[in-house]
Each structure stands twice: as C-alpha cells, then as structure tokens.
Short mmCIF file of C-alpha atoms in Angstrom, two decimals:
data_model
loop_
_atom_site.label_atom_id
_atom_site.label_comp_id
_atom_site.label_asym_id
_atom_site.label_seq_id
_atom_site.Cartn_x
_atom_site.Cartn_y
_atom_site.Cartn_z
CA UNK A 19 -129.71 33.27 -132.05
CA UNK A 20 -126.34 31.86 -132.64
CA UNK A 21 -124.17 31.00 -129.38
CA UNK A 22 -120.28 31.46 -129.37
CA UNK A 23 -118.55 28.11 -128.90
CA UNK A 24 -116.40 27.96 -125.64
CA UNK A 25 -113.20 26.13 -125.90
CA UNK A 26 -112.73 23.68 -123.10
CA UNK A 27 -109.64 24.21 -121.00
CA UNK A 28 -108.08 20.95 -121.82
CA UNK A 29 -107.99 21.82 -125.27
CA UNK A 30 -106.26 25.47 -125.01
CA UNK A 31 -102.61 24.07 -126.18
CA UNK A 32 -103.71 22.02 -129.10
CA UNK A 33 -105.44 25.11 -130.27
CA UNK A 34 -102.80 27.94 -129.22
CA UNK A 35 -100.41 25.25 -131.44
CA UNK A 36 -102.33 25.55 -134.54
CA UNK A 37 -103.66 29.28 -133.95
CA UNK A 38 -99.63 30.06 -133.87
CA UNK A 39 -98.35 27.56 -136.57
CA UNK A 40 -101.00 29.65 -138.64
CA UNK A 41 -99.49 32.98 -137.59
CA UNK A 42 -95.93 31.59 -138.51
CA UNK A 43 -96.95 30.83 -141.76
CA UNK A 44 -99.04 33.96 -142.89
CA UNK A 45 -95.94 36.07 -141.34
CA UNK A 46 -92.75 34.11 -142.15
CA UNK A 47 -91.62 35.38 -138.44
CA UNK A 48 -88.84 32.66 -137.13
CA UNK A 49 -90.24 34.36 -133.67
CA UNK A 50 -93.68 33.28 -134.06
CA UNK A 51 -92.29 29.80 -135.46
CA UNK A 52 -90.41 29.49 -132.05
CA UNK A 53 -93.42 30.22 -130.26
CA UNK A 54 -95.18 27.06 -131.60
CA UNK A 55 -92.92 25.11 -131.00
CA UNK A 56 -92.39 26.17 -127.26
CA UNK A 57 -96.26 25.07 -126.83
CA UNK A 58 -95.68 22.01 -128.57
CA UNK A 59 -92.54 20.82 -126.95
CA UNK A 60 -93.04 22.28 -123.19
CA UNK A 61 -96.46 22.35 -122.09
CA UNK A 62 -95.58 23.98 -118.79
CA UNK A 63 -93.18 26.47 -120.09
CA UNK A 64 -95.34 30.18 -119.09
CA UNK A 65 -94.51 30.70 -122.61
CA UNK A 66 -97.89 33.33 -122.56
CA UNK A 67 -96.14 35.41 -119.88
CA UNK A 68 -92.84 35.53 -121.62
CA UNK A 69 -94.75 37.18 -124.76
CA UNK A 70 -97.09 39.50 -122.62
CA UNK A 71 -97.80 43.09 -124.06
CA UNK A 72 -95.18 44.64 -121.44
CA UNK A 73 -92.47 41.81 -121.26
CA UNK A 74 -92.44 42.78 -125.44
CA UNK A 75 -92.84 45.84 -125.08
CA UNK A 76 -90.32 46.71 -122.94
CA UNK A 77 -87.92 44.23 -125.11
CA UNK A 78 -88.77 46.50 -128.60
CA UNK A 79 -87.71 49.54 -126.28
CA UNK A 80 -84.40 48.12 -125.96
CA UNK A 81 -83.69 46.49 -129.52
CA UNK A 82 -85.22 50.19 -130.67
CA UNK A 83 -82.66 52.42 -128.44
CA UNK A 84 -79.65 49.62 -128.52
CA UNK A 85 -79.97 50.26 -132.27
CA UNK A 86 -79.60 54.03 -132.18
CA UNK A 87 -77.77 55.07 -129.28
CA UNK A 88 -74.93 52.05 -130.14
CA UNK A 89 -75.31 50.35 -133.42
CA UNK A 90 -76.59 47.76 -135.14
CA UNK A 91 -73.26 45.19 -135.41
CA UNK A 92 -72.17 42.94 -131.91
CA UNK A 93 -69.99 39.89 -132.00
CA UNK A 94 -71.56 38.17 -129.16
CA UNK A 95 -74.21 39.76 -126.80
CA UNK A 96 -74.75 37.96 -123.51
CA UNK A 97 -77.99 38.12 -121.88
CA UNK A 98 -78.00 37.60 -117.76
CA UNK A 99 -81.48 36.35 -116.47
CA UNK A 100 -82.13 35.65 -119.86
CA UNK A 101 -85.06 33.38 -118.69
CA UNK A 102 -87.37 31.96 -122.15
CA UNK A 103 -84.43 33.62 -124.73
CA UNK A 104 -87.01 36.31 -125.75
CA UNK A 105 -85.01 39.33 -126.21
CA UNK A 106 -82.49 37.45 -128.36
CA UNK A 107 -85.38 35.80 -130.35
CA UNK A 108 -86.16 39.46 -130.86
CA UNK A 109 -83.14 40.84 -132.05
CA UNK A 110 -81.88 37.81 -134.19
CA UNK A 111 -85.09 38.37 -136.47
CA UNK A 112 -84.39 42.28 -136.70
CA UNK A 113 -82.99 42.64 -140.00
CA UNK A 114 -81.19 45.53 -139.07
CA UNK A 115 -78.73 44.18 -136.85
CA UNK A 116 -75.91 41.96 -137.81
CA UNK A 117 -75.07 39.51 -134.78
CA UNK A 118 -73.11 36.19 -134.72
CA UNK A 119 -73.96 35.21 -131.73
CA UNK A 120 -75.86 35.52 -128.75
CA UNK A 121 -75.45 33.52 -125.04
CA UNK A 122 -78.59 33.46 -122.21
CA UNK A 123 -77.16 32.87 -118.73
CA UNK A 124 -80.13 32.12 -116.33
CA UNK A 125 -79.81 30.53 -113.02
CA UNK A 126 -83.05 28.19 -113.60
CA UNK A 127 -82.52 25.08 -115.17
CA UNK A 128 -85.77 24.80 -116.02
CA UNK A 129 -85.83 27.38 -118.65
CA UNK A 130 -82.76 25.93 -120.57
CA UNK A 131 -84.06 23.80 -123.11
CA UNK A 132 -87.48 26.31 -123.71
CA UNK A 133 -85.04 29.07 -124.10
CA UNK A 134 -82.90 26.49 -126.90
CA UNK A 135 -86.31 25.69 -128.73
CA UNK A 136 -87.60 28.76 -129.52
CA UNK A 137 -84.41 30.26 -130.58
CA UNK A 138 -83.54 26.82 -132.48
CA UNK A 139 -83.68 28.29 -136.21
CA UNK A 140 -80.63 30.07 -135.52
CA UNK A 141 -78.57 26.94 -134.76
CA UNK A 142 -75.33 27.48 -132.61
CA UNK A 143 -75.74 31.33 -132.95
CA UNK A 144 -77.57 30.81 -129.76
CA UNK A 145 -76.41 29.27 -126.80
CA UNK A 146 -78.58 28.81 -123.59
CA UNK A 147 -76.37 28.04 -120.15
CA UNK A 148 -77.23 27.64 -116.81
CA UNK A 149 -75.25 29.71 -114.82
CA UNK A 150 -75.40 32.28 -111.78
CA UNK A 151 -74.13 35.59 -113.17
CA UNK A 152 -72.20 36.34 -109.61
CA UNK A 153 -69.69 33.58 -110.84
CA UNK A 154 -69.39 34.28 -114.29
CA UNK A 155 -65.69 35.32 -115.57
CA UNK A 156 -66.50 38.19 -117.78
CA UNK A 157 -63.42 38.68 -118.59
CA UNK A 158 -63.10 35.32 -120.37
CA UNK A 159 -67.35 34.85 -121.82
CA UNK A 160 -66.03 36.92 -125.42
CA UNK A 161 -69.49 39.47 -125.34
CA UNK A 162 -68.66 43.05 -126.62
CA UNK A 163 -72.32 43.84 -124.88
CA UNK A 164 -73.85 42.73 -121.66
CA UNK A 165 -77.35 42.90 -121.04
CA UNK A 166 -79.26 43.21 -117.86
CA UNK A 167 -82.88 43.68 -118.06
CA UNK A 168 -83.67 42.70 -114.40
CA UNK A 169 -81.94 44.78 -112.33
CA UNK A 170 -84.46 45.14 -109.69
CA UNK A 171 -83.56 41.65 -108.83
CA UNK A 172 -80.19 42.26 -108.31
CA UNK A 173 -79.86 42.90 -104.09
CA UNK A 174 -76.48 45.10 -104.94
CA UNK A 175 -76.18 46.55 -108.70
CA UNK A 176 -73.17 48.22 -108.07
CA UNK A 177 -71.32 45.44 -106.53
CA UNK A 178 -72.24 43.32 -109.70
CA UNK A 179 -71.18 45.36 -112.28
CA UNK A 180 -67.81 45.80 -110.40
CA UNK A 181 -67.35 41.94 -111.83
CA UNK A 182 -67.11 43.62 -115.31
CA UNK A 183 -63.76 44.64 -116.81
CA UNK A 184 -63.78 48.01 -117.26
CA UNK A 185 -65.19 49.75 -120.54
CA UNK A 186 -67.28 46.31 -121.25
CA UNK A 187 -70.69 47.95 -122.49
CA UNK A 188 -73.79 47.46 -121.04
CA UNK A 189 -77.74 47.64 -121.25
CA UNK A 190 -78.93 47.70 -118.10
CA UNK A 191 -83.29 48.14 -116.76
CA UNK A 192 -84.71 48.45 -113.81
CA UNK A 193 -88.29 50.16 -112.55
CA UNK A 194 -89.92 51.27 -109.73
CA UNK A 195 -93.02 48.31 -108.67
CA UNK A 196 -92.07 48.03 -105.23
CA UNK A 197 -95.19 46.11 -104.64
CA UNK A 198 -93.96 42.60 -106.84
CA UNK A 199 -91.92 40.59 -103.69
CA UNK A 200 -89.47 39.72 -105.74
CA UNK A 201 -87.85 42.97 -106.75
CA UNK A 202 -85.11 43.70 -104.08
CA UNK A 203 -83.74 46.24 -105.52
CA UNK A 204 -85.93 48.79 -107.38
CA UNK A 205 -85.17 52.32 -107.82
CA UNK A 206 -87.91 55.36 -107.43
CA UNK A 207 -86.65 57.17 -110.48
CA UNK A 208 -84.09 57.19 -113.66
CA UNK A 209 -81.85 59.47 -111.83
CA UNK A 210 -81.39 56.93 -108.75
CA UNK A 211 -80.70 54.68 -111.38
CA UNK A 212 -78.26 56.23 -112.43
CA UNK A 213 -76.57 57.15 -109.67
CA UNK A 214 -76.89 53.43 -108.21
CA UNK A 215 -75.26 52.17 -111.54
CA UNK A 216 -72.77 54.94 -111.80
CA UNK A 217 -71.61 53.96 -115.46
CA UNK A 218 -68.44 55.78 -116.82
CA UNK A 219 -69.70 56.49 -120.07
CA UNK A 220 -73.58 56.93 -120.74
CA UNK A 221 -75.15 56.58 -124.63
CA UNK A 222 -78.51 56.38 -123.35
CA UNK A 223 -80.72 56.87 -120.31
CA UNK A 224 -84.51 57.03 -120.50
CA UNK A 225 -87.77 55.88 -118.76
CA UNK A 226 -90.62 53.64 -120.15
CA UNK A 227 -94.23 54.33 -118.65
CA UNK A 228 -96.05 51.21 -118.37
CA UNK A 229 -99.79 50.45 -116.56
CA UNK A 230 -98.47 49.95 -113.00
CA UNK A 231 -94.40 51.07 -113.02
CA UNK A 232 -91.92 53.07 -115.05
CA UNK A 233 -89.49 51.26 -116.64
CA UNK A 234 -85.85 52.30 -116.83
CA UNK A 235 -83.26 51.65 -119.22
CA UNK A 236 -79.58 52.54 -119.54
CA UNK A 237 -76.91 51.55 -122.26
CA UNK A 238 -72.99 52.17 -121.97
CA UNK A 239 -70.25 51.15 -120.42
CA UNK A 240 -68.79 50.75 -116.86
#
C-alpha cells in the first residue's frame, strides 16, 4: 500500500508559492498573481484568512449587488478598514466595472505594504494609506463611493457617517456574531441596521446567511 506524503510545516510557504504561481498561470487571474506574491514577499501577512470562503464570499456579494443596484462606472472608491486590499483586488479584475481608482484606509500599519503588493499590477490605480477613518476629511478624499464592510466594529455608526457630506454614497455591512470580542457594534437584524444607519436614500438592503451569522449589506447614500 502506497502512503500519502505529509508536507512538513516548515515547508507550507515554499509550496503555497508554487501551488499559487501555478494557479496564476493556468487562470491569467491578476488576483491569484497577487496572492503569490503576498506569500512570497510577507511571510506573516494572514494572507489565508484574508481569502477564506466567507471573507470572499461576502466580498462577491457586494461587487455582485454594487453592480446592479448602482452601476458598474466609479471614479474613485475608497475602502475604510480596507485591511489586505481584497475587495479592491476583487473588483479591479471584474471586467464589468470601469474604475480609475481605488484608495484602502486602514488604521494598521502593518497591512500597508501587503495590501500595495497584491494589488501592485494595477500601478497607482491603487493607493494603500494608513489612516483612522474618524479623521479623514471626506469632503476633500475625491471618492464618489465609500465603502464600509466592518461596521460591527464601528462603537457609533451613526455618529460616523455624520462625517460624510451629505448625498456621498455608500456600501455599508454589518452582521449579527455577537460572540467574536471584537465586534462592538453588531446589529440582531437588517431592519436594526437600517434603522441604526438611517441612510436618506436606499438602492439596496439585503442579508447574507453564512455558517455562524447573517451578514448585512446596504448601498446608498446618507
């Protein structure tokens, strides 16, 4: 009998590195390009997390819904707690929209430069900054969408969006895992988030089941 040969832990990057190069090659995807060289260039970068079945998933549902409920042409979409850069890795290689820029604001430092190198094919299309959102001027950053995805970390939602000017259009999620410590401000159900949000105008609202929490999404403006 033939026995499976086990990979020894030491080895995992060098072979995640070619498994992906591989990938990148057989699919052309500037994604799965970025990927490899995340592994290669930042060993500690939780790269694996960043790509996990939900964090994607829930990062399709809003390319998929931004698309229809808005359009598929932005001049510059800023992306607050934009952490690895995933979501505009995501939408620059969507063929479908037509986007000349996009700008990830995260508060870590740390994720900078991993959130530069996998979005690197797209040159200065893609900016990654290190920045609190609380002390961002909106009024002065040039995005014609704002995007939110991690609302439940936000201790006062409303009090945020108040730093918008008013009609500035948004995408906004939030869910309802209460357990995870670091989600201040979850909401039990769309509705709540709704209410808590209290947009003026409203092109989408809609929930996302996943294993262990609902995810919520809204797009439109305050």
């Amino acid at each position: 009998m033939m026995h499976a040969t086990h990979t020894p832990p030491e080895d995992w990057h060098e072979n995640a590195y070619d498994l992906v190069r591989g990938i990148a090659a057989y699919s052309g995807s500037a994604v799965v390009e970025g990927i490899g060289r995340v592994i290669a260039q930042h060993r500690d970068a939780d790269i694996a997390n960043a790509f996990n079945y939900k964090q994607v998933g829930c990062k399709i549902w809003a390319r998929d819904k931004l698309l229809e409920s808005v359009g598929s042409t932005f001049g510059r979409i800023a992306v607050l707690g934009g952490w690895y850069g995933v979501l505009p890795a995501i939408l620059f290689e969507d063929t479908r929209f037509t986007i000349r820029a996009i700008d990830s604001y995260d508060i870590d430092p740390a994720v900078e430069e991993v959130a530069r190198t996998l979005n690197s094919a797209h040159g200065d299309r893609f900016r990654a900054i290190t920045a609190d959102m609380y002390a961002l001027d909106y009024r002065t950053i040039g995005a014609d969408l704002i995007v939110n995805t991690s609302c439940e970390h936000i201790a006062d939602l409303k009090l945020w969006l108040e730093l918008l000017p008013p009609g500035a259009r948004v995408l906004l999620q939030s869910n309802d895992y209460f357990s995870e410590p670091t989600h201040v401000s979850c909401v039990a159900s769309l509705e709540e988030f709704q209410t808590r949000a209290g947009l003026a105008k409203l092109d989408f609202a809609g929930a996302l089941p996943m294993k262990k929490y609902n995810r919520f999404m809204l797009i439109g403006a305050v």
